[in-house]
Amino acid sequence: MRPTAGTTLNSARKPQRSVLVALFGALVPLLAALTLMAPPAAARTEALPTATLTEVTGFGANPSNLQMYVYVPAAVTAHPAIVVAVHYCGGSGPAMYSGTEYASLADQLGFIVVYPSVTRASKCFDVSSPQALHRDGGSDPVGIKSMVDWVTATYAADTSRVYALGISSGAMMTNVLLGDYPDVFAAGAAFAGVPFGCFATTDGSEWNTACANGTVIQTPQQWGDLVRGADPGYTGPRPRMQLWHGTADDTLRYPNFGEEIKQWTNVLGVDQTPAATDSPVTGWTRTRYGATGDQAPVEAISLQGVTHNLYTYGMGARVLSFFGLTGGGTTPPPTTGPCKVTVTTSAWNTGLTASVTLTNTGSSPVNGWQLGFTLPAGQAVTNGWGATYAPASGAVTATNVSYDATIAPNASVTIGYQASHTGNSAAPTAYTLNGTSCTVG
């Protein structure tokens, strides 16, 4: 049983008054010193559990009521880098966490991942309002900046290594973040986005049809001025930008890719003529502007025949190489997986039938797919099932039909085609799923 206040006070009356006075006189300066040394309560922040996705509340200014999710790896480094991974329309922070590989890459490299999450009904980020398109304007970018500040304060993060990446709506927000806060972000990667300011509206609408359709065309200077106008007093260095887009994107159409290149080459003051052009993966065309290395000021990857749903596992390693977080300074080789293709053929004099089984060996569903392969010389597809095939010969892309568009983890779909041949009836030897190489066997 705890002693009552009266009991404590009565037992304290036994010492002589002079002793009490002396003790009190000694304690007062000691307590004052301890008070001065203790940090204010607001400055003390508890670290988060590691190796698990954790929601953080009360992280700072958050005018649009975003949610903040954070992944801290078990082997987080001292003064870690921060990667902000921004979800697509209809998504969420947890969906971005489970559907991309950045948490597992953080486990390897020790950086912290922030997953902002929209709470408005559309589940799309605000990339169109005047508030969103100005520094500290009072919309989503303010809340995301607060998330970065919270992680920086909690983990003494390296403020020179803060990065943003996003898919679709998140790609558009990546463009906005780099425009609004050029002093915060060192680089960004935008998968299927549009230029900063392209989606601007003044009527409260979240959608800009002209921009989505790729009909908003401006000069590099005009695009660059939009970015510079977001923080007009800023004169320091600008973040580098990596851009990804599929040529068959029918949601945010392909001309936006070229407009993004015009914008960021102008912002970064580099020539619009590529310093280097290559094809790191079949069907990809990569151009680099202002330099030829992995950390060029602007890097742009065009994916031939790929739709809006372009993101696949393996791209994350290329993003981190562009950011400079992989340490090796070289672009990783084309990633194999997470897919497997098994093919059997049956041939006769001038024709053949091929049965192709595509297995999702990854941990997330594939929602919409394109299987790329190159037919041997002399072969041409005459008909097919389970997919649409185009063109008939050479580098062929098989695109899902409505009933097999989704492939769950560890599930398979089987498609097939008939083809004519002039003597070589062999099956293709390599396949890519949405631009990423598959295991064949």
Coordinates of C-alpha atoms in Angstrom, one line a residue:
M1 CA 0.0 0.0 0.0
R2 CA 1.4 3.4 -1.0
P3 CA 1.8 5.9 2.0
T4 CA -0.6 8.8 2.1
A5 CA 0.5 12.3 1.7
G6 CA -0.1 12.9 5.4
T7 CA 2.1 9.9 6.3
T8 CA 4.9 11.2 4.2
L9 CA 4.7 14.7 5.6
N10 CA 4.5 13.5 9.3
S11 CA 7.6 11.3 8.9
A12 CA 9.4 14.3 7.3
R13 CA 8.8 16.4 10.4
K14 CA 11.3 14.4 12.5
P15 CA 14.6 16.0 11.2
Q16 CA 15.7 19.3 12.8
R17 CA 14.5 22.4 11.1
S18 CA 18.1 23.5 10.4
V19 CA 18.7 20.2 8.5
L20 CA 15.6 20.8 6.4
V21 CA 16.7 24.3 5.5
A22 CA 20.1 23.1 4.5
L23 CA 18.7 20.3 2.3
F24 CA 16.3 22.6 0.7
G25 CA 19.0 25.2 -0.1
A26 CA 21.1 22.5 -1.8
L27 CA 18.2 21.0 -3.8
V28 CA 16.9 24.3 -5.3
P29 CA 20.0 25.0 -7.5
L30 CA 20.3 21.3 -8.4
L31 CA 16.6 21.2 -9.6
A32 CA 17.1 24.4 -11.5
A33 CA 20.1 23.0 -13.3
L34 CA 18.3 19.8 -14.2
T35 CA 15.4 21.8 -15.6
L36 CA 17.7 23.8 -17.8
M37 CA 19.5 20.7 -19.1
A38 CA 16.3 18.8 -20.0
P39 CA 15.1 19.2 -23.6
P40 CA 11.6 20.6 -24.0
A41 CA 8.9 18.0 -24.3
A42 CA 8.1 19.0 -27.9
A43 CA 11.7 18.1 -29.0
R44 CA 11.6 14.6 -27.7
T45 CA 10.3 12.1 -30.3
E46 CA 10.2 8.4 -29.9
A47 CA 11.7 6.3 -32.7
L48 CA 9.4 3.9 -34.5
P49 CA 9.3 0.1 -34.6
T50 CA 11.6 -1.3 -37.3
A51 CA 10.9 -3.6 -40.2
T52 CA 7.2 -2.9 -40.2
L53 CA 4.9 -0.2 -41.7
T54 CA 3.8 2.3 -39.0
E55 CA 1.4 5.1 -39.1
V56 CA 2.5 8.4 -37.6
T57 CA 0.1 11.0 -36.5
G58 CA 0.6 14.6 -35.3
F59 CA 3.6 15.0 -37.6
G60 CA 3.2 18.7 -38.3
A61 CA 1.3 21.0 -40.6
N62 CA -1.2 18.9 -42.6
P63 CA -3.8 21.2 -44.2
S64 CA -5.3 18.4 -46.4
N65 CA -5.5 15.7 -43.8
L66 CA -3.0 13.3 -45.3
Q67 CA -2.0 10.1 -43.5
M68 CA 1.7 9.4 -42.9
Y69 CA 3.1 5.8 -43.0
V70 CA 6.8 5.1 -42.4
Y71 CA 9.0 2.1 -42.9
V72 CA 12.3 2.1 -40.9
P73 CA 14.5 -0.9 -41.7
A74 CA 16.1 -2.9 -38.9
A75 CA 19.6 -1.8 -40.1
V76 CA 18.7 1.9 -40.6
T77 CA 21.9 3.9 -41.1
A78 CA 23.1 6.8 -39.1
H79 CA 21.8 10.0 -40.7
P80 CA 19.8 8.0 -43.2
A81 CA 18.5 9.1 -46.6
I82 CA 14.7 9.6 -47.0
V83 CA 12.7 8.2 -49.9
V84 CA 9.1 9.5 -50.3
A85 CA 7.0 7.0 -52.3
V86 CA 3.8 8.5 -53.5
H87 CA 0.8 6.3 -54.5
Y88 CA -1.4 6.3 -57.6
C89 CA -5.1 7.4 -57.8
G90 CA -7.2 5.0 -55.9
G91 CA -4.2 3.8 -53.9
S92 CA -2.9 4.4 -50.5
G93 CA 0.3 4.5 -48.5
P94 CA -0.1 0.8 -47.4
A95 CA -0.8 -0.2 -51.0
M96 CA 2.3 1.5 -52.2
Y97 CA 4.3 -0.2 -49.5
S98 CA 3.0 -3.7 -50.4
G99 CA 3.0 -3.2 -54.2
T100 CA 6.5 -1.8 -54.7
E101 CA 10.0 -3.0 -53.6
Y102 CA 11.2 0.1 -51.7
A103 CA 10.8 -1.4 -48.3
S104 CA 13.0 -4.4 -49.2
L105 CA 15.5 -2.1 -50.9
A106 CA 15.5 0.0 -47.6
D107 CA 16.4 -3.3 -45.8
Q108 CA 19.4 -3.6 -48.0
L109 CA 20.6 0.0 -48.0
G110 CA 19.4 1.5 -44.7
F111 CA 17.3 4.4 -45.9
I112 CA 13.8 5.3 -44.5
V113 CA 10.7 5.2 -46.7
V114 CA 7.7 7.6 -46.2
Y115 CA 4.4 6.6 -47.8
P116 CA 1.9 9.6 -47.9
S117 CA -1.7 8.5 -48.1
V118 CA -4.7 10.5 -49.4
T119 CA -7.9 10.6 -47.4
R120 CA -10.1 12.5 -49.8
A121 CA -12.7 10.4 -51.7
S122 CA -10.9 10.3 -55.0
K123 CA -7.7 8.9 -53.4
C124 CA -5.8 11.2 -55.8
F125 CA -3.2 13.8 -54.8
D126 CA -3.9 17.5 -55.3
V127 CA -1.7 18.5 -58.2
S128 CA -4.1 21.0 -59.8
S129 CA -5.2 23.6 -57.3
P130 CA -3.4 27.0 -56.9
Q131 CA -2.6 26.0 -53.3
A132 CA -0.8 22.9 -54.4
L133 CA 1.3 24.6 -57.0
H134 CA 3.0 27.1 -54.7
R135 CA 5.4 26.6 -51.8
D136 CA 3.6 26.4 -48.5
G137 CA 0.3 27.0 -50.4
G138 CA -1.9 25.0 -48.0
S139 CA -2.5 21.6 -49.7
D140 CA -0.9 18.1 -50.0
P141 CA 2.7 19.3 -50.6
V142 CA 2.7 21.0 -47.2
G143 CA 1.7 17.8 -45.4
I144 CA 4.4 15.8 -47.3
K145 CA 7.0 18.4 -46.4
S146 CA 6.0 18.0 -42.8
M147 CA 6.5 14.2 -43.0
V148 CA 10.0 14.8 -44.3
D149 CA 10.7 17.2 -41.5
W150 CA 9.4 14.8 -38.9
V151 CA 11.6 12.0 -40.1
T152 CA 14.6 14.4 -40.3
A153 CA 14.1 15.5 -36.7
T154 CA 13.4 12.0 -35.4
Y155 CA 16.3 10.2 -37.1
A156 CA 18.8 13.0 -37.8
A157 CA 18.3 12.2 -41.5
D158 CA 20.7 13.6 -44.1
T159 CA 18.9 16.6 -45.5
S160 CA 21.0 16.4 -48.7
R161 CA 19.6 12.9 -49.5
V162 CA 15.8 13.4 -49.6
Y163 CA 14.1 11.9 -52.7
A164 CA 10.6 11.5 -54.1
L165 CA 9.1 9.0 -56.5
G166 CA 5.6 8.3 -57.6
I167 CA 3.3 6.5 -59.9
S168 CA 0.5 8.2 -62.0
S169 CA -1.1 10.7 -59.5
G170 CA 2.1 10.1 -57.4
A171 CA 4.2 10.9 -60.4
M172 CA 2.4 14.2 -60.9
M173 CA 2.9 14.9 -57.2
T174 CA 6.6 14.1 -57.6
N175 CA 6.8 16.9 -60.2
V176 CA 4.9 19.2 -57.9
L177 CA 7.1 18.4 -54.9
L178 CA 10.3 19.1 -56.8
G179 CA 8.8 22.4 -58.0
D180 CA 7.5 23.6 -54.7
Y181 CA 10.4 22.5 -52.5
P182 CA 13.6 22.5 -54.6
D183 CA 15.7 23.0 -51.5
V184 CA 14.2 19.8 -49.9
F185 CA 14.5 17.2 -52.6
A186 CA 17.7 16.1 -54.3
A187 CA 16.0 14.1 -57.1
G188 CA 12.8 12.6 -58.2
A189 CA 11.4 9.8 -60.3
A190 CA 8.0 10.1 -62.0
F191 CA 6.3 7.0 -63.5
A192 CA 3.6 8.0 -66.0
G193 CA 3.1 11.6 -64.9
V194 CA 2.7 15.1 -66.5
P195 CA 4.7 18.3 -66.2
F196 CA 4.5 20.5 -63.2
G197 CA 1.5 22.8 -63.7
C198 CA 0.0 20.9 -66.6
F199 CA -3.0 19.7 -64.5
A200 CA -3.7 23.2 -63.1
T201 CA -7.4 24.1 -62.6
T202 CA -9.1 27.0 -60.9
D203 CA -12.6 25.6 -60.5
G204 CA -11.9 23.1 -57.8
S205 CA -11.8 20.2 -60.3
E206 CA -9.1 17.5 -59.7
W207 CA -9.0 16.5 -63.4
N208 CA -7.6 18.4 -66.4
T209 CA -8.8 16.6 -69.6
A210 CA -6.6 18.6 -72.0
C211 CA -3.5 17.8 -70.0
A212 CA -4.4 14.1 -69.6
N213 CA -4.9 13.9 -73.4
G214 CA -1.5 15.3 -74.1
T215 CA -2.8 18.4 -75.8
V216 CA -1.2 21.0 -73.5
I217 CA 2.0 21.9 -75.4
Q218 CA 4.3 24.7 -74.3
T219 CA 7.8 25.8 -74.9
P220 CA 10.6 24.7 -72.6
Q221 CA 10.9 28.2 -71.2
Q222 CA 7.1 28.3 -70.4
W223 CA 7.3 25.0 -68.7
G224 CA 10.4 26.0 -66.8
D225 CA 8.8 29.3 -65.7
L226 CA 5.9 27.4 -64.1
V227 CA 8.4 25.5 -61.9
R228 CA 10.4 28.6 -61.0
G229 CA 7.1 30.4 -60.2
A230 CA 6.3 27.9 -57.5
D231 CA 9.1 29.3 -55.3
P232 CA 10.0 32.6 -56.9
G233 CA 12.6 33.6 -54.3
Y234 CA 14.6 30.4 -54.8
T235 CA 18.0 30.7 -56.6
G236 CA 19.8 27.5 -55.4
P237 CA 20.4 24.2 -57.1
R238 CA 17.5 22.3 -58.6
P239 CA 16.7 18.6 -58.1
R240 CA 17.5 16.1 -60.8
M241 CA 14.6 14.2 -62.5
Q242 CA 14.0 10.7 -63.9
L243 CA 11.0 10.3 -66.1
W244 CA 9.2 7.0 -67.2
H245 CA 6.4 6.7 -69.7
G246 CA 4.8 4.0 -71.9
T247 CA 4.1 4.9 -75.5
A248 CA 0.6 3.2 -75.3
D249 CA -0.5 5.2 -72.2
D250 CA -4.2 6.0 -72.7
T251 CA -4.7 7.7 -69.3
L252 CA -2.0 10.3 -69.3
R253 CA -1.0 10.2 -72.9
Y254 CA 2.5 9.9 -74.2
P255 CA 3.0 13.5 -75.4
N256 CA 3.2 14.5 -71.7
F257 CA 6.5 12.6 -71.6
G258 CA 8.1 14.9 -74.1
E259 CA 6.7 18.0 -72.3
E260 CA 8.2 16.8 -69.0
I261 CA 11.6 16.4 -70.7
K262 CA 11.2 20.0 -72.1
Q263 CA 10.3 21.3 -68.6
W264 CA 13.1 19.7 -66.6
T265 CA 15.9 20.2 -69.1
N266 CA 14.9 23.9 -69.0
V267 CA 14.7 24.0 -65.2
L268 CA 18.1 22.3 -64.9
G269 CA 19.7 24.4 -67.7
V270 CA 20.8 21.5 -69.9
D271 CA 20.6 20.9 -73.6
Q272 CA 17.4 19.3 -74.9
T273 CA 19.6 17.1 -77.2
P274 CA 20.4 13.9 -75.4
A275 CA 24.0 13.4 -74.2
A276 CA 23.5 9.6 -74.4
T277 CA 20.9 7.3 -75.8
D278 CA 20.7 3.5 -75.2
S279 CA 18.3 0.6 -74.7
P280 CA 18.9 -1.1 -71.3
V281 CA 16.0 -3.5 -71.8
T282 CA 14.3 -4.7 -75.0
G283 CA 11.6 -2.2 -75.9
W284 CA 13.1 0.6 -73.7
T285 CA 14.7 3.8 -75.0
R286 CA 16.7 5.7 -72.4
T287 CA 17.9 9.2 -73.0
R288 CA 20.1 11.3 -70.7
Y289 CA 20.4 15.0 -70.8
G290 CA 23.3 17.2 -69.5
A291 CA 25.6 14.2 -68.7
T292 CA 26.0 10.5 -69.7
G293 CA 26.2 8.8 -66.3
D294 CA 23.7 7.3 -64.0
Q295 CA 23.1 10.6 -62.2
A296 CA 22.5 12.8 -65.2
P297 CA 20.5 15.9 -64.6
V298 CA 17.6 14.4 -66.5
E299 CA 17.0 10.8 -67.5
A300 CA 14.0 9.7 -69.5
I301 CA 12.9 6.1 -70.2
S302 CA 10.3 5.4 -72.9
L303 CA 8.7 2.0 -72.9
Q304 CA 7.5 0.9 -76.3
G305 CA 3.9 -0.4 -76.4
V306 CA 3.5 -0.2 -72.7
T307 CA 0.3 1.2 -71.2
H308 CA -0.3 3.5 -68.2
N309 CA 0.2 0.5 -65.8
L310 CA 3.9 0.5 -66.5
Y311 CA 5.5 0.0 -63.1
T312 CA 7.1 -3.4 -62.4
Y313 CA 9.5 -4.9 -59.9
G314 CA 13.1 -4.2 -60.8
M315 CA 12.5 -0.6 -61.7
G316 CA 13.1 0.4 -58.1
A317 CA 16.8 -0.5 -58.3
R318 CA 17.1 1.8 -61.4
V319 CA 15.5 4.6 -59.5
L320 CA 17.9 4.2 -56.6
S321 CA 20.8 4.1 -59.0
F322 CA 19.6 7.4 -60.4
F323 CA 19.2 8.8 -56.9
G324 CA 22.8 7.7 -56.1
L325 CA 21.7 5.5 -53.2
T326 CA 23.1 2.2 -54.5
G327 CA 26.7 3.2 -53.9
G328 CA 28.1 1.4 -56.9
G329 CA 27.5 4.2 -59.4
T330 CA 26.5 1.9 -62.2
T331 CA 23.1 1.0 -63.5
P332 CA 22.0 -2.5 -62.4
P333 CA 21.6 -5.1 -65.1
P334 CA 18.1 -5.9 -66.4
T335 CA 16.2 -7.5 -63.6
T336 CA 14.9 -11.1 -64.2
G337 CA 11.5 -11.6 -62.6
P338 CA 9.2 -11.6 -60.9
C339 CA 7.8 -13.6 -63.7
K340 CA 8.3 -16.9 -65.4
V341 CA 7.4 -18.1 -68.9
T342 CA 7.1 -21.7 -70.1
V343 CA 6.4 -22.3 -73.8
T344 CA 5.8 -25.4 -75.9
T345 CA 5.4 -25.5 -79.6
S346 CA 4.0 -28.0 -82.1
A347 CA 5.1 -27.5 -85.7
W348 CA 4.3 -28.8 -89.2
N349 CA 5.6 -28.0 -92.6
T350 CA 4.8 -24.3 -92.8
G351 CA 3.1 -23.6 -89.5
L352 CA 3.2 -24.0 -85.7
T353 CA 1.2 -23.7 -82.6
A354 CA 2.7 -22.2 -79.4
S355 CA 1.3 -22.5 -75.9
V356 CA 2.7 -19.9 -73.5
T357 CA 2.2 -20.0 -69.7
L358 CA 3.0 -16.8 -67.8
T359 CA 3.4 -17.1 -64.1
N360 CA 3.5 -14.2 -61.6
T361 CA 6.4 -15.1 -59.3
G362 CA 6.2 -11.8 -57.4
S363 CA 4.5 -10.9 -54.2
S364 CA 1.9 -8.5 -55.6
P365 CA -0.9 -9.0 -58.2
V366 CA -0.2 -8.0 -61.8
N367 CA -3.1 -5.8 -62.9
G368 CA -2.9 -5.5 -66.7
W369 CA 0.0 -7.0 -68.6
Q370 CA 2.0 -7.0 -71.8
L371 CA 4.2 -9.9 -72.7
G372 CA 7.0 -9.0 -75.1
F373 CA 9.0 -11.4 -77.2
T374 CA 10.7 -11.6 -80.6
L375 CA 9.7 -14.2 -83.1
P376 CA 12.5 -15.9 -85.1
A377 CA 13.0 -14.7 -88.7
G378 CA 10.4 -16.1 -91.0
Q379 CA 7.7 -16.5 -88.4
A380 CA 4.4 -14.5 -88.4
V381 CA 1.4 -14.8 -86.1
T382 CA -1.8 -15.8 -88.0
N383 CA -4.2 -16.0 -85.0
G384 CA -4.1 -16.2 -81.3
W385 CA -6.1 -16.6 -78.0
G386 CA -5.8 -15.3 -74.5
A387 CA -4.2 -12.0 -75.7
T388 CA -4.1 -9.7 -78.6
Y389 CA -0.8 -9.8 -80.7
A390 CA 0.8 -7.0 -82.5
P391 CA 2.7 -6.7 -84.8
A392 CA 2.5 -10.1 -86.5
S393 CA 6.2 -10.6 -86.8
G394 CA 9.5 -9.4 -85.3
A395 CA 9.2 -7.8 -81.8
V396 CA 5.6 -8.9 -80.8
T397 CA 3.6 -7.7 -77.8
A398 CA 0.9 -9.9 -76.4
T399 CA -1.6 -7.7 -74.4
N400 CA -4.0 -9.2 -72.0
V401 CA -7.7 -9.5 -72.7
S402 CA -10.4 -8.6 -70.2
Y403 CA -10.8 -12.0 -68.6
D404 CA -7.1 -12.6 -67.8
A405 CA -5.9 -9.1 -67.0
T406 CA -5.1 -9.8 -63.3
I407 CA -2.5 -12.4 -62.3
A408 CA -2.4 -13.1 -58.6
P409 CA 1.0 -13.9 -56.9
N410 CA 2.0 -17.5 -57.8
A411 CA -0.9 -17.7 -60.3
S412 CA -0.5 -18.3 -64.1
V413 CA -2.3 -17.6 -67.3
T414 CA -1.9 -19.6 -70.5
I415 CA -2.2 -17.9 -73.9
G416 CA -1.3 -19.2 -77.3
Y417 CA -0.9 -18.4 -81.0
Q418 CA -0.6 -20.0 -84.4
A419 CA 2.2 -18.8 -86.7
S420 CA 3.5 -19.5 -90.2
H421 CA 7.2 -20.2 -90.7
T422 CA 9.7 -20.6 -93.5
G423 CA 11.7 -23.3 -91.9
N424 CA 12.6 -22.1 -88.4
S425 CA 9.8 -23.3 -86.0
A426 CA 11.7 -22.5 -82.7
A427 CA 10.1 -20.7 -79.8
P428 CA 11.3 -17.2 -78.7
T429 CA 14.1 -17.4 -76.2
A430 CA 13.4 -14.3 -74.1
Y431 CA 10.2 -12.6 -72.7
T432 CA 9.5 -9.4 -70.8
L433 CA 6.5 -8.7 -68.7
N434 CA 5.6 -5.0 -68.7
G435 CA 9.2 -4.3 -69.6
T436 CA 10.9 -6.5 -67.1
S437 CA 12.7 -9.7 -68.2
C438 CA 11.2 -13.0 -67.2
T439 CA 12.8 -16.3 -66.3
V440 CA 12.3 -18.8 -69.2
G441 CA 12.0 -22.5 -68.5

